[in-house]
Amino acid sequence: MATQQYSCRSIPATQRTAETEKKKKEERRRRKKEETRKLRNPGTTVPEVMQSLFGCFCMRKGQPKAGYEDPIILASETPFTVNEVEALYDLFKKLSSTIIDDGLIHKEEFQLALFRNSNRQNLFADRVFDLFDANRSGMIEFGEFVRSLSVFHPNAPEADKIDFAFRLYDLRQTGYIEPEELKEMVLALLSESDLTLSNECIDTIVCKTITEADTKEDGKIDQEEWREFVTKKPSLMKNMTLPYLREITLAFPSFLMNTEVQD
């Protein structure tokens, strides 16, 4: 009868790990006792006490929240200046704390900012949120917020705006805009604008768009066709630029709460 053999290599490693953790705990206790002894020393000065307490405070409070990125790095990657990125962080903090104060924008908080209603469902808002959420975590981090918003900057490359708009309509992420997807987005945009059109009228709009843009006549719009289409009709890209982003000040966050649609 064969005997079952076990590896013994993991046992010493486990013991070493336990011993290491034990030593770390003992070192932390020793340091804590030492700091306490110093503070109890009659000769300890106020600056020394302040320095010790401030160090502990910084360890607890000084760390940025999850998803935070260095404004200098973000400014180097976008049209924004360092000061503008810092102003955007003020806006981000306001948006990310409306429901859950965790330094991340959840979909409900995103919808609340757009519609003043966290429970309102809208395909357009869902698509914009998905595009901002670049790492598909289900939440928008500060770096994602700045990089995505930079596409709408007046100085952002037109190619980036065209690509973002294409991905907005490419609901199923197939690399094509199909008639069904186009119709779904038209319906979502009409709903958000509180406009009503007959189904026949909507079908006509979709059919006309596909006919004009689909130069390869395969019943769908690829990225190349989309680029040519919007180049001929620049008005379609008007909403891809937010003039507010040209000059951002520390008062910038208030614009979101007071924006009115202009004709």
CSV table of N, CA and C in Angstrom, one decimal, residues 30 33 37 55 58 100 113 122-123 137 181 194 207 214 239-240 242 253:
chain,number,residue,atom,x,y,z
A,30,ARG,N,6.8,48.4,21.5
A,30,ARG,CA,8.0,49.0,22.0
A,30,ARG,C,8.0,50.5,21.7
A,33,LYS,N,5.3,52.4,23.6
A,33,LYS,CA,5.8,52.6,25.0
A,33,LYS,C,6.8,53.7,25.1
A,37,ARG,N,6.5,57.2,27.1
A,37,ARG,CA,7.5,57.5,28.1
A,37,ARG,C,8.0,58.9,27.9
A,55,GLY,N,2.6,63.8,14.0
A,55,GLY,CA,3.0,62.7,13.2
A,55,GLY,C,2.0,61.6,13.2
A,58,CYS,N,-1.0,62.8,11.0
A,58,CYS,CA,-0.7,62.7,9.5
A,58,CYS,C,-0.8,61.3,9.0
A,100,ILE,N,-22.3,58.4,-0.9
A,100,ILE,CA,-21.3,57.6,-0.1
A,100,ILE,C,-20.0,58.4,-0.2
A,113,ALA,N,-26.1,64.0,-10.0
A,113,ALA,CA,-25.5,65.2,-10.5
A,113,ALA,C,-26.1,65.7,-11.8
A,122,ASN,N,-31.4,56.2,-17.3
A,122,ASN,CA,-31.3,56.8,-18.6
A,122,ASN,C,-30.1,56.2,-19.3
A,123,LEU,N,-30.4,55.7,-20.6
A,123,LEU,CA,-29.3,55.0,-21.3
A,123,LEU,C,-28.2,56.0,-21.6
A,137,SER,N,-14.6,49.4,-13.0
A,137,SER,CA,-14.7,49.0,-11.6
A,137,SER,C,-16.1,49.2,-11.1
A,181,GLU,N,-28.9,50.4,-32.3
A,181,GLU,CA,-28.2,51.2,-31.3
A,181,GLU,C,-28.4,52.7,-31.4
A,194,ASP,N,-37.2,65.7,-22.7
A,194,ASP,CA,-38.7,65.8,-22.6
A,194,ASP,C,-39.3,66.1,-23.9
A,207,CYS,N,-32.8,56.1,-40.3
A,207,CYS,CA,-32.6,55.6,-41.6
A,207,CYS,C,-31.7,56.7,-42.4
A,214,ASP,N,-23.2,55.5,-43.9
A,214,ASP,CA,-22.7,54.1,-44.3
A,214,ASP,C,-22.3,54.1,-45.7
A,239,ASN,N,-21.7,69.4,-29.0
A,239,ASN,CA,-21.9,69.1,-27.6
A,239,ASN,C,-20.7,68.4,-27.0
A,240,MET,N,-19.7,68.1,-27.8
A,240,MET,CA,-18.4,67.5,-27.3
A,240,MET,C,-17.4,68.5,-26.7
A,242,LEU,N,-17.2,71.7,-23.9
A,242,LEU,CA,-17.7,72.5,-22.9
A,242,LEU,C,-16.9,73.8,-22.7
A,253,PRO,N,-16.7,74.4,-9.4
A,253,PRO,CA,-17.7,73.4,-9.0
A,253,PRO,C,-19.2,73.9,-9.0
